[in-house]
Short mmCIF file of C-alpha atoms in Angstrom, two decimals:
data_model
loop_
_atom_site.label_atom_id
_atom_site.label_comp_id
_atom_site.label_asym_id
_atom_site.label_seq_id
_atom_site.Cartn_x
_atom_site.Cartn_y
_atom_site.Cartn_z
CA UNK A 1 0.00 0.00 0.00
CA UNK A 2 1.40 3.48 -0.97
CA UNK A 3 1.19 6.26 1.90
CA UNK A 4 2.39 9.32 -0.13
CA UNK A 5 -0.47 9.81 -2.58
CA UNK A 6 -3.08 11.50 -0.08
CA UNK A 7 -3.37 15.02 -0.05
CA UNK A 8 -4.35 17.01 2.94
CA UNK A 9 -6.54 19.88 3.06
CA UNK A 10 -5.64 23.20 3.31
CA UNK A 11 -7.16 23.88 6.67
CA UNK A 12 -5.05 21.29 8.39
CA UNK A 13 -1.33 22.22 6.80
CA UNK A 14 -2.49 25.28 8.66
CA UNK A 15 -2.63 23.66 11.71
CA UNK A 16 0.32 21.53 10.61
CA UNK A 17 2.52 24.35 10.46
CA UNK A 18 1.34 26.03 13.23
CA UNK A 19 2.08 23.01 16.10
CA UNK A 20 5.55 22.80 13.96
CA UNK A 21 6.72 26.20 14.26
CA UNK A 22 5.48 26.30 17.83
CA UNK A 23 7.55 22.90 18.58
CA UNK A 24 11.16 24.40 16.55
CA UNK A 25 10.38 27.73 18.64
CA UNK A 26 10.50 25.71 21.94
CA UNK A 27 13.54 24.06 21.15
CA UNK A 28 14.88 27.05 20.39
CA UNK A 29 13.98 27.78 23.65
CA UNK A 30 15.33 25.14 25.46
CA UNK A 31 18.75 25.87 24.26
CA UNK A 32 19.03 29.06 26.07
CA UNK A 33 17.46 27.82 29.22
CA UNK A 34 20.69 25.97 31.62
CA UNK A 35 18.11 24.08 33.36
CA UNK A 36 16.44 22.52 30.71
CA UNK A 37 18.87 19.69 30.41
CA UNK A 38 17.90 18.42 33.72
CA UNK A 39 13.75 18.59 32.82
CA UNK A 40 14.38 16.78 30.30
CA UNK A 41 13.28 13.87 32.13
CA UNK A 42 10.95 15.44 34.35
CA UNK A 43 9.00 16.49 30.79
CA UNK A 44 8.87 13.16 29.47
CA UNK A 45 7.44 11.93 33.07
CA UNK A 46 4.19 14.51 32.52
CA UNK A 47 4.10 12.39 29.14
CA UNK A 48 4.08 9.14 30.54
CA UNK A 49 1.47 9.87 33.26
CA UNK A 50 -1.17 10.90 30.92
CA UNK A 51 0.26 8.22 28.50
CA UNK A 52 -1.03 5.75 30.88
CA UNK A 53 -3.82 8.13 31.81
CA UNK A 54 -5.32 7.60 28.04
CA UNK A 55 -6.01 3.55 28.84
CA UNK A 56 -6.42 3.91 32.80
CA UNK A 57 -8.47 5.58 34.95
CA UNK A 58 -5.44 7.06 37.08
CA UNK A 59 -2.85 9.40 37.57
CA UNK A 60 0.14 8.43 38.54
CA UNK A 61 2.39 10.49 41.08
CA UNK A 62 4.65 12.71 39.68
CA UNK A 63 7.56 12.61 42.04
CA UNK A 64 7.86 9.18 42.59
CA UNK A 65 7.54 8.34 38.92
CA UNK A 66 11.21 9.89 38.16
CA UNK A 67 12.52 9.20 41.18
CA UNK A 68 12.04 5.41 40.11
CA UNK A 69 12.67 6.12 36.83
CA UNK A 70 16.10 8.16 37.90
CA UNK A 71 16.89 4.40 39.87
CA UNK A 72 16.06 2.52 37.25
CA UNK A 73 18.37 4.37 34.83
CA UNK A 74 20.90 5.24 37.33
CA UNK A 75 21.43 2.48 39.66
CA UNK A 76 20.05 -0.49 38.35
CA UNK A 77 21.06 -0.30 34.13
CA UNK A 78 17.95 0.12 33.21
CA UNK A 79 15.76 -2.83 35.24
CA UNK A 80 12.62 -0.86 36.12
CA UNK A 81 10.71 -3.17 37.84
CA UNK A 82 13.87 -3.02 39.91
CA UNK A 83 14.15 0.80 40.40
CA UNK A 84 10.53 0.45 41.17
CA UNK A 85 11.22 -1.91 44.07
CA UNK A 86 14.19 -0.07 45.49
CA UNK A 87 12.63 3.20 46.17
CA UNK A 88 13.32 4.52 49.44
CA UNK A 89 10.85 5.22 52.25
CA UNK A 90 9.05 8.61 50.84
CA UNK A 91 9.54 8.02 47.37
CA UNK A 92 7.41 4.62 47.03
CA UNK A 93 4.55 4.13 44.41
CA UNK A 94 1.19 3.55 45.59
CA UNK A 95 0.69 -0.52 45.93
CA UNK A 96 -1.72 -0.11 43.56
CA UNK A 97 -0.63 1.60 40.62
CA UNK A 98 2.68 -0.46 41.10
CA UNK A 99 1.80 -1.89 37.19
CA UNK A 100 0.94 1.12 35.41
CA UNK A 101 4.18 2.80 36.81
CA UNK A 102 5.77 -0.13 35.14
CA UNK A 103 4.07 0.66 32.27
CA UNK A 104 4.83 4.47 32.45
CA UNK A 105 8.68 4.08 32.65
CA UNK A 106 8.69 1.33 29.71
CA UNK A 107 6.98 4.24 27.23
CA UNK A 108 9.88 6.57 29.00
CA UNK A 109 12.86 4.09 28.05
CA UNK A 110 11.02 3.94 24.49
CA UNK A 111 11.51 7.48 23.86
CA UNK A 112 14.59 7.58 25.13
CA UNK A 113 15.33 4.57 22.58
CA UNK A 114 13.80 6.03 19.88
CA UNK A 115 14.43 9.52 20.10
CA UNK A 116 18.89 7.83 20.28
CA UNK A 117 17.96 5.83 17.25
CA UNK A 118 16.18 8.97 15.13
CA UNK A 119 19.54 11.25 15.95
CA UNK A 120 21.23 8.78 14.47
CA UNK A 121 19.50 8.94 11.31
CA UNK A 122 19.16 4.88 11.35
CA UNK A 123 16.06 3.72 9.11
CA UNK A 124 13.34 2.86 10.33
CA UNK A 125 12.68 -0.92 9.50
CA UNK A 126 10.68 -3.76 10.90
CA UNK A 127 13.45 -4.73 13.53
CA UNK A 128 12.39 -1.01 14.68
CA UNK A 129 8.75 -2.01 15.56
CA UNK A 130 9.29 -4.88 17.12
CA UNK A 131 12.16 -3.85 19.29
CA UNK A 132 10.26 -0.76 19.99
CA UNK A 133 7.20 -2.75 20.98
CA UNK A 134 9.67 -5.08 23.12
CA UNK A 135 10.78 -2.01 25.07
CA UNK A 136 6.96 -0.92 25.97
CA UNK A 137 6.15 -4.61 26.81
CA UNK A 138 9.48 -5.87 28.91
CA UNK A 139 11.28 -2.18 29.13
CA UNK A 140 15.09 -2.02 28.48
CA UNK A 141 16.30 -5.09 30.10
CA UNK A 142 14.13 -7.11 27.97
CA UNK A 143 15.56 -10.34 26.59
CA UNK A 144 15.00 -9.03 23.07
CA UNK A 145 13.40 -12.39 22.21
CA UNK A 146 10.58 -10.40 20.05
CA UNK A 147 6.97 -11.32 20.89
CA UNK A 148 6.38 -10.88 17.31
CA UNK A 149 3.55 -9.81 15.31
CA UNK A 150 -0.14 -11.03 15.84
CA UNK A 151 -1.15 -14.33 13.84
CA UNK A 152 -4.80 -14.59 14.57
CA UNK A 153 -7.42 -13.04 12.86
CA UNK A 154 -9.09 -10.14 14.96
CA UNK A 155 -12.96 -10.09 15.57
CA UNK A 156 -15.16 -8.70 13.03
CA UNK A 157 -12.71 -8.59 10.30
CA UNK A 158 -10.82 -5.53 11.57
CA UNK A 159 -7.17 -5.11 11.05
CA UNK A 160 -4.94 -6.96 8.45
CA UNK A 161 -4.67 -10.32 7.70
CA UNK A 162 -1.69 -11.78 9.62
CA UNK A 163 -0.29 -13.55 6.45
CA UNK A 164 0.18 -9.69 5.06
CA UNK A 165 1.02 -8.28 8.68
CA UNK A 166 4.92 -8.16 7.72
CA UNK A 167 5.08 -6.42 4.59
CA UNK A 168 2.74 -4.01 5.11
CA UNK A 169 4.59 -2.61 8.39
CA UNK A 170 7.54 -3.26 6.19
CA UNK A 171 5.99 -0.28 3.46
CA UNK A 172 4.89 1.76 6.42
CA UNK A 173 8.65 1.55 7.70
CA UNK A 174 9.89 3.00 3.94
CA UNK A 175 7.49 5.71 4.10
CA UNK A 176 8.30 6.45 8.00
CA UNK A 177 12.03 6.68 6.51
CA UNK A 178 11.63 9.16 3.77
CA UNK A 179 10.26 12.77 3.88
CA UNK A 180 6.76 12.92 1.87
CA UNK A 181 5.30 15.55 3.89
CA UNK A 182 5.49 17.84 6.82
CA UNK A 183 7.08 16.17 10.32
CA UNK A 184 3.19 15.88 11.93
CA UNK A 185 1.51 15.24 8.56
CA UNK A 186 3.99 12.35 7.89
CA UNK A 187 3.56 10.95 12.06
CA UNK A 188 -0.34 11.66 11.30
CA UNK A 189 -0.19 8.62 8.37
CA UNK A 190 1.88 6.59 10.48
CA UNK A 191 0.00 6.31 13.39
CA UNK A 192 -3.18 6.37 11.23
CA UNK A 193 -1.63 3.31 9.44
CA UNK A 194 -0.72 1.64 12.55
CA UNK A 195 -3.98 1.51 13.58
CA UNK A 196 -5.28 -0.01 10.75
CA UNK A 197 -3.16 -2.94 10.31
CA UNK A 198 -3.42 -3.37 14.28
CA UNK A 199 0.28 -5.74 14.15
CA UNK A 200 0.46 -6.66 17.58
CA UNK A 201 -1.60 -8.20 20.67
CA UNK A 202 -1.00 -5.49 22.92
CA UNK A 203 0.39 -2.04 23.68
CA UNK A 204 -1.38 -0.95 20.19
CA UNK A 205 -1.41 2.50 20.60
CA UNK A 206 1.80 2.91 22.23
CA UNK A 207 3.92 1.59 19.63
CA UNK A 208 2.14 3.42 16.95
CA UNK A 209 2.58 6.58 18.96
CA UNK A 210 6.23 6.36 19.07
CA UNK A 211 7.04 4.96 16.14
CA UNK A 212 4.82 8.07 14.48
CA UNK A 213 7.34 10.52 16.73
CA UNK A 214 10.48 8.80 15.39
CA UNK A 215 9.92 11.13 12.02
CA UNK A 216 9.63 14.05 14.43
CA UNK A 217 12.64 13.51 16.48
CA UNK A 218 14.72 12.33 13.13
CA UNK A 219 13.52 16.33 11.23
CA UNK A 220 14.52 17.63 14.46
CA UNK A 221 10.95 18.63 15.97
CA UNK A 222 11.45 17.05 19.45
CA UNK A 223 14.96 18.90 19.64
CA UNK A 224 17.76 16.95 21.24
CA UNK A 225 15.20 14.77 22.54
CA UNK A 226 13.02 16.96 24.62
CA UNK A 227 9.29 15.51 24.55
CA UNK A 228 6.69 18.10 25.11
CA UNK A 229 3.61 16.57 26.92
CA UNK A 230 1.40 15.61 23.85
CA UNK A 231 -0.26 13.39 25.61
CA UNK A 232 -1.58 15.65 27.67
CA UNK A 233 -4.15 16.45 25.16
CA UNK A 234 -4.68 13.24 24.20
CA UNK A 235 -5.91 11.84 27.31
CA UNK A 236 -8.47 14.74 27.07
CA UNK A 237 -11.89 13.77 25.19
CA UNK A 238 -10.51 9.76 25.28
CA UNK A 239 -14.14 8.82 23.88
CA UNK A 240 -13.55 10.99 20.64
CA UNK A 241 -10.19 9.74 20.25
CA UNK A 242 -11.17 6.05 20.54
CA UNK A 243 -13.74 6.80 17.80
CA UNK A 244 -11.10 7.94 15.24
CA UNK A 245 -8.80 5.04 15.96
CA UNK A 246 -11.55 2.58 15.55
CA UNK A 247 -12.74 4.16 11.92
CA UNK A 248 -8.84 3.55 11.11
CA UNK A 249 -9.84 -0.30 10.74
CA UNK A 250 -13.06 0.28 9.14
CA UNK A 251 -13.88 0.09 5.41
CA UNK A 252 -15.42 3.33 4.19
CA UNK A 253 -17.23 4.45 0.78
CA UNK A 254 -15.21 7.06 -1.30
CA UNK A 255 -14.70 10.37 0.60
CA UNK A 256 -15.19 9.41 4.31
CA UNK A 257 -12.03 7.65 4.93
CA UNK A 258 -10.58 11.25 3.57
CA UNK A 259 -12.56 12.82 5.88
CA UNK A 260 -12.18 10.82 9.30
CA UNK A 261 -8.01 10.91 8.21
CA UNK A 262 -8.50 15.00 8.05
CA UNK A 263 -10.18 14.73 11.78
CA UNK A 264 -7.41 12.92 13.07
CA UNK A 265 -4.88 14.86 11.56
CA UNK A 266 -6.12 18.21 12.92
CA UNK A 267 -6.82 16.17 16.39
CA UNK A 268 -2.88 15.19 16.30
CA UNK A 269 -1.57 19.09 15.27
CA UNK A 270 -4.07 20.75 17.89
CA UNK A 271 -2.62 18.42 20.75
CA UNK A 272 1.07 19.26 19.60
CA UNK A 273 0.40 22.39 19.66
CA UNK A 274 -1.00 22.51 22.83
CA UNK A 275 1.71 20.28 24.37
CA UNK A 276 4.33 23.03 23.63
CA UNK A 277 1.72 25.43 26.03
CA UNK A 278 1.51 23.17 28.57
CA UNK A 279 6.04 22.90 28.48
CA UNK A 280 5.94 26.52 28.26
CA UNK A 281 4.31 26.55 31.46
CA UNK A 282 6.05 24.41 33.24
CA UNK A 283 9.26 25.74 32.04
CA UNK A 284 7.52 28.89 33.43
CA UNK A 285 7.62 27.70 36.79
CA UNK A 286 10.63 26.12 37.13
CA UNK A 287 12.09 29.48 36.39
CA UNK A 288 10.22 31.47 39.20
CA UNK A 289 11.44 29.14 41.36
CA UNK A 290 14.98 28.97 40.22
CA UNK A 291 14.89 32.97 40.57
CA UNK A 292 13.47 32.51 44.11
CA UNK A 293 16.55 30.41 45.13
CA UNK A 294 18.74 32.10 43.35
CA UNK A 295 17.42 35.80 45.33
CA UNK A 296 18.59 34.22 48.46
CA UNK A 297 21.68 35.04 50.41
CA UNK A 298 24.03 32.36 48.57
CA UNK A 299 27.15 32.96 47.08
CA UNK A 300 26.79 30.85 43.63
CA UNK A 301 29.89 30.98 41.47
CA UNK A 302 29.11 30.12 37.45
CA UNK A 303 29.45 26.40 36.59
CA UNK A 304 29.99 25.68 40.69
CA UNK A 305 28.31 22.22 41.60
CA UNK A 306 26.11 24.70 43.98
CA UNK A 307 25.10 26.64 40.75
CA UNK A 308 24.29 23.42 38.55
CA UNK A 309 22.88 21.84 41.56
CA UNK A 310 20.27 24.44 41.68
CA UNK A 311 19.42 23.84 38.04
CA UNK A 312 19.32 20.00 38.76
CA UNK A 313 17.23 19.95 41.77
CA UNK A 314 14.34 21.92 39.68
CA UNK A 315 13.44 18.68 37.77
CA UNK A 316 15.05 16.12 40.05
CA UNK A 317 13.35 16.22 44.02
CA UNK A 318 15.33 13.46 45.50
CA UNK A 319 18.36 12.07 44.87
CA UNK A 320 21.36 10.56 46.58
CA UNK A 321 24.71 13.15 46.80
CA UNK A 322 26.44 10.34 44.58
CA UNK A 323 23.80 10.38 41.78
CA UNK A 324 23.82 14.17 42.31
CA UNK A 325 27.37 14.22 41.78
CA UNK A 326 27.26 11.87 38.22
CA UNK A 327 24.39 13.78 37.01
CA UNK A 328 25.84 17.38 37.33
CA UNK A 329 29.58 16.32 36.27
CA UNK A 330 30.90 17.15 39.78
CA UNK A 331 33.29 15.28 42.35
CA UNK A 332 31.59 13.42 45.32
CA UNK A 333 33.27 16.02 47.64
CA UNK A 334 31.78 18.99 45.78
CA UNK A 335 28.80 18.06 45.81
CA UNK A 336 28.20 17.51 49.28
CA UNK A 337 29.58 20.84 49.88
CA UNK A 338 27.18 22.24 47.46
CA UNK A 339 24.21 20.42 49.04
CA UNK A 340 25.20 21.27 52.89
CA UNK A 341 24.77 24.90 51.67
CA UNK A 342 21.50 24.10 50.07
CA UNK A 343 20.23 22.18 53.36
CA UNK A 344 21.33 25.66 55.58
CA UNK A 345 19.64 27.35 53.01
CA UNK A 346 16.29 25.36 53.62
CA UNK A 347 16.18 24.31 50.09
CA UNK A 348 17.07 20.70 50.73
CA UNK A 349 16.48 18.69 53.49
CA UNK A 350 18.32 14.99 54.35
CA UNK A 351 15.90 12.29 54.64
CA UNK A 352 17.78 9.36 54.74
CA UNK A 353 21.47 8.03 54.34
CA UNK A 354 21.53 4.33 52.87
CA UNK A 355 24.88 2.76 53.25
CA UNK A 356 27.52 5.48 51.50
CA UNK A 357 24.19 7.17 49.89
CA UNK A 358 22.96 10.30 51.74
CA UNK A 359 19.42 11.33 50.12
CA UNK A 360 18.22 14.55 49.80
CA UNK A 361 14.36 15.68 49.12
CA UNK A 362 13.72 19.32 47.82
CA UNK A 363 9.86 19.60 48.75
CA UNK A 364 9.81 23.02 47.08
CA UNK A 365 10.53 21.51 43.62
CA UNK A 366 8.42 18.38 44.35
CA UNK A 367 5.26 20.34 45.27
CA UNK A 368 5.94 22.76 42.27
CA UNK A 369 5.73 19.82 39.62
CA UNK A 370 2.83 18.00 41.93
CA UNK A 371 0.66 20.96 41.86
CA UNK A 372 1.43 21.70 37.77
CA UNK A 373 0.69 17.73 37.21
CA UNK A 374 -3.05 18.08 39.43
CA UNK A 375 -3.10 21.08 37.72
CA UNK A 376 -3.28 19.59 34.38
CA UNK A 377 -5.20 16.90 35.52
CA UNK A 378 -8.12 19.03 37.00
CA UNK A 379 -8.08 21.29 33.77
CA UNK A 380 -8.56 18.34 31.42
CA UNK A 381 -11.27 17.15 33.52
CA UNK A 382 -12.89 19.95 33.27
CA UNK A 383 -12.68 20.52 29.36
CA UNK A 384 -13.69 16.98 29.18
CA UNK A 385 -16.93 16.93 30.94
CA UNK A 386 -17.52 20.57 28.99
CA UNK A 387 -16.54 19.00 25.59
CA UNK A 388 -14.68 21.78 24.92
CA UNK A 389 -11.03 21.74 23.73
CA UNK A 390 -8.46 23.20 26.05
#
């Protein structure tokens, strides 16, 4: 099946161009902000809780999410039901939303997968689903033993054929290589593709997401790997957006399947859009508060582990004076210096010290990116049960 023959409307290039300039502005951004390195992370975590947020009836909490995300990466190579365990007193996940946090940090390590892969400029190929899939299923320290694509018909006749499964991800691959149209109108196609053919068992929507943001990150739209919240706005008005997947895999007369494409394409571009608002404001934040520590009597010399810690602590609450130190590029010693100052300063505060680890909590930062995530949450609700878009 060919992908580049459809031509969309005016109306949505509009809105096309307008989510992409919006996106190369913010990266633009982000290059003149010395924090925004150590967001990074913190960003992608807003992602991943309304990621999960789309398919479950929760939000996860904020803080705890990258803390066991940091330990996951960090400490344990990657193992996140292993970071997930190993949180400390304070930092713990809820019991119960133990297996979407799972979930949550597998679609982080995918991003961070596939935005490594797109900066390389690799092509996108089969191998590229399914390892992409087998990160969102089993997370990074999955055995890479591929789960494979589905080989049983799905109810109703929806989806492809199994037998034709392989190829026609294979053509979607060639297409999600080349550059037939604009960054989102290309990622529109994908994902609109993905759904149709429907490869896999599970984690459907997922893969299709991300493997529809690899054109993004490779035409430099996500830049250096930054992930504005864009699912944010997906999570809002979930019935509408279950409608357009499900016409993806329905066969239509001659015009509608134009038409239903053109609502999800303008659906997409609105959302990005709005995801660059939504990092705006946090970024917003983040920057009040940096100028409120920053006001107080400290003596902060440039590119000091004091000065970088301040940066670092904005996106990262609680961490360890070792992981501190690896994360800003400082020695051990330095960085406990830096951190004693912060903890007379009332900015930190020692909650723990496991074995050579002493662990630090800044509750200013953690209630700052609590309150934005509830924040989000309640205004979502609230354009939801409207049915109006934010």
């Amino acid at each position: 099946m060919g992908y580049s023959g459809y031509s969309y409307s005016a109306l949505t290039q509009a809105e096309f161009y307008k989510a992409e300039a919006e996106l190369i502005r913010f990266g633009e951004r982000l290059a003149h902000s010395p924090s925004a390195k150590y967001l990074q992370d913190t960003l992608l975590a807003i992602d991943a809780i309304f990621a999960i947020r789309m398919s479950h009836d929760m939000t996860l909490p904020a803080v705890p999410l990258i803390t066991a995300f940091d330990l996951s990466n960090g400490k344990y190579r990657g193992d996140a039901e292993q970071g997930i365990r190993m949180q400390r007193p304070g930092f713990r996940l809820p019991d119960d939303c133990l297996n979407a946090a799972l979930q949550a940090i597998h679609y982080m390590q995918a991003i961070e997968w596939a935005s490594a892969v797109s900066r390389q400029d690799a092509a996108i190929t089969m191998e590229t689903v399914l390892h992409l899939h087998e990160i969102l299923l089993s997370g990074k320290t999955g055995d890479n033993r591929y789960h494979g694509f589905r080989s049983n018909f799905l109810p109703h006749k929806k989806g492809s054929d199994p037998t034709a499964i392989p190829l026609e991800i294979s053509d979607l691959c060639a297409f999600a290589s080349s550059e037939a149209y604009s960054p989102l109108g290309q990622a529109s196609i994908i994902h609109w593709a993905f759904e149709r053919i429907v490869p896999f068992d599970t984690m459907i929507d997922r893969t299709g997401l991300i493997l529809a943001f690899m054109p993004m990150f490779r035409r430099g739209l996500f830049a250096s790997g930054y992930m504005a919240p864009i699912c944010w706005g997906a999570s809002i008005g979930r019935e509408y957006r279950r409608k357009l997947k499900d016409s993806s895999r329905i066969d239509h007369p001659p015009g509608k399947g134009e038409d239903l494409r053109e609502h999800w394409a303008v659906y997409n571009a609105q959302n990005t859009y709005l995801s660059v608002v939504v990092a705006d404001s946090f970024l917003a934040e983040a920057e009040k508060l940096s100028a409120k520590w920053r006001s107080q009597n400290l003596r902060i010399p440039a590119h000091s582990a004091l000065d970088k810690l301040l940066d670092l602590l904005l996106g990262n609450p609680g961490l360890s004076t070792i992981r501190a130190a690896e994360l800003i590029g400082k020695s051990y010693g330095a960085t406990n210096e830096a951190i004693r100052q912060l903890a007379r300063a009332g900015i930190v505060r020692e909650v723990a010290v496991d074995g050579r680890e002493r662990i630090f909590v800044c509750g200013q930062s953690a209630a700052m990116i609590t309150d934005f995530v509830e924040s989000l949450v309640k205004k979502g609700d609230e354009a939801e049960s409207s049915g109006v878009r934010c």
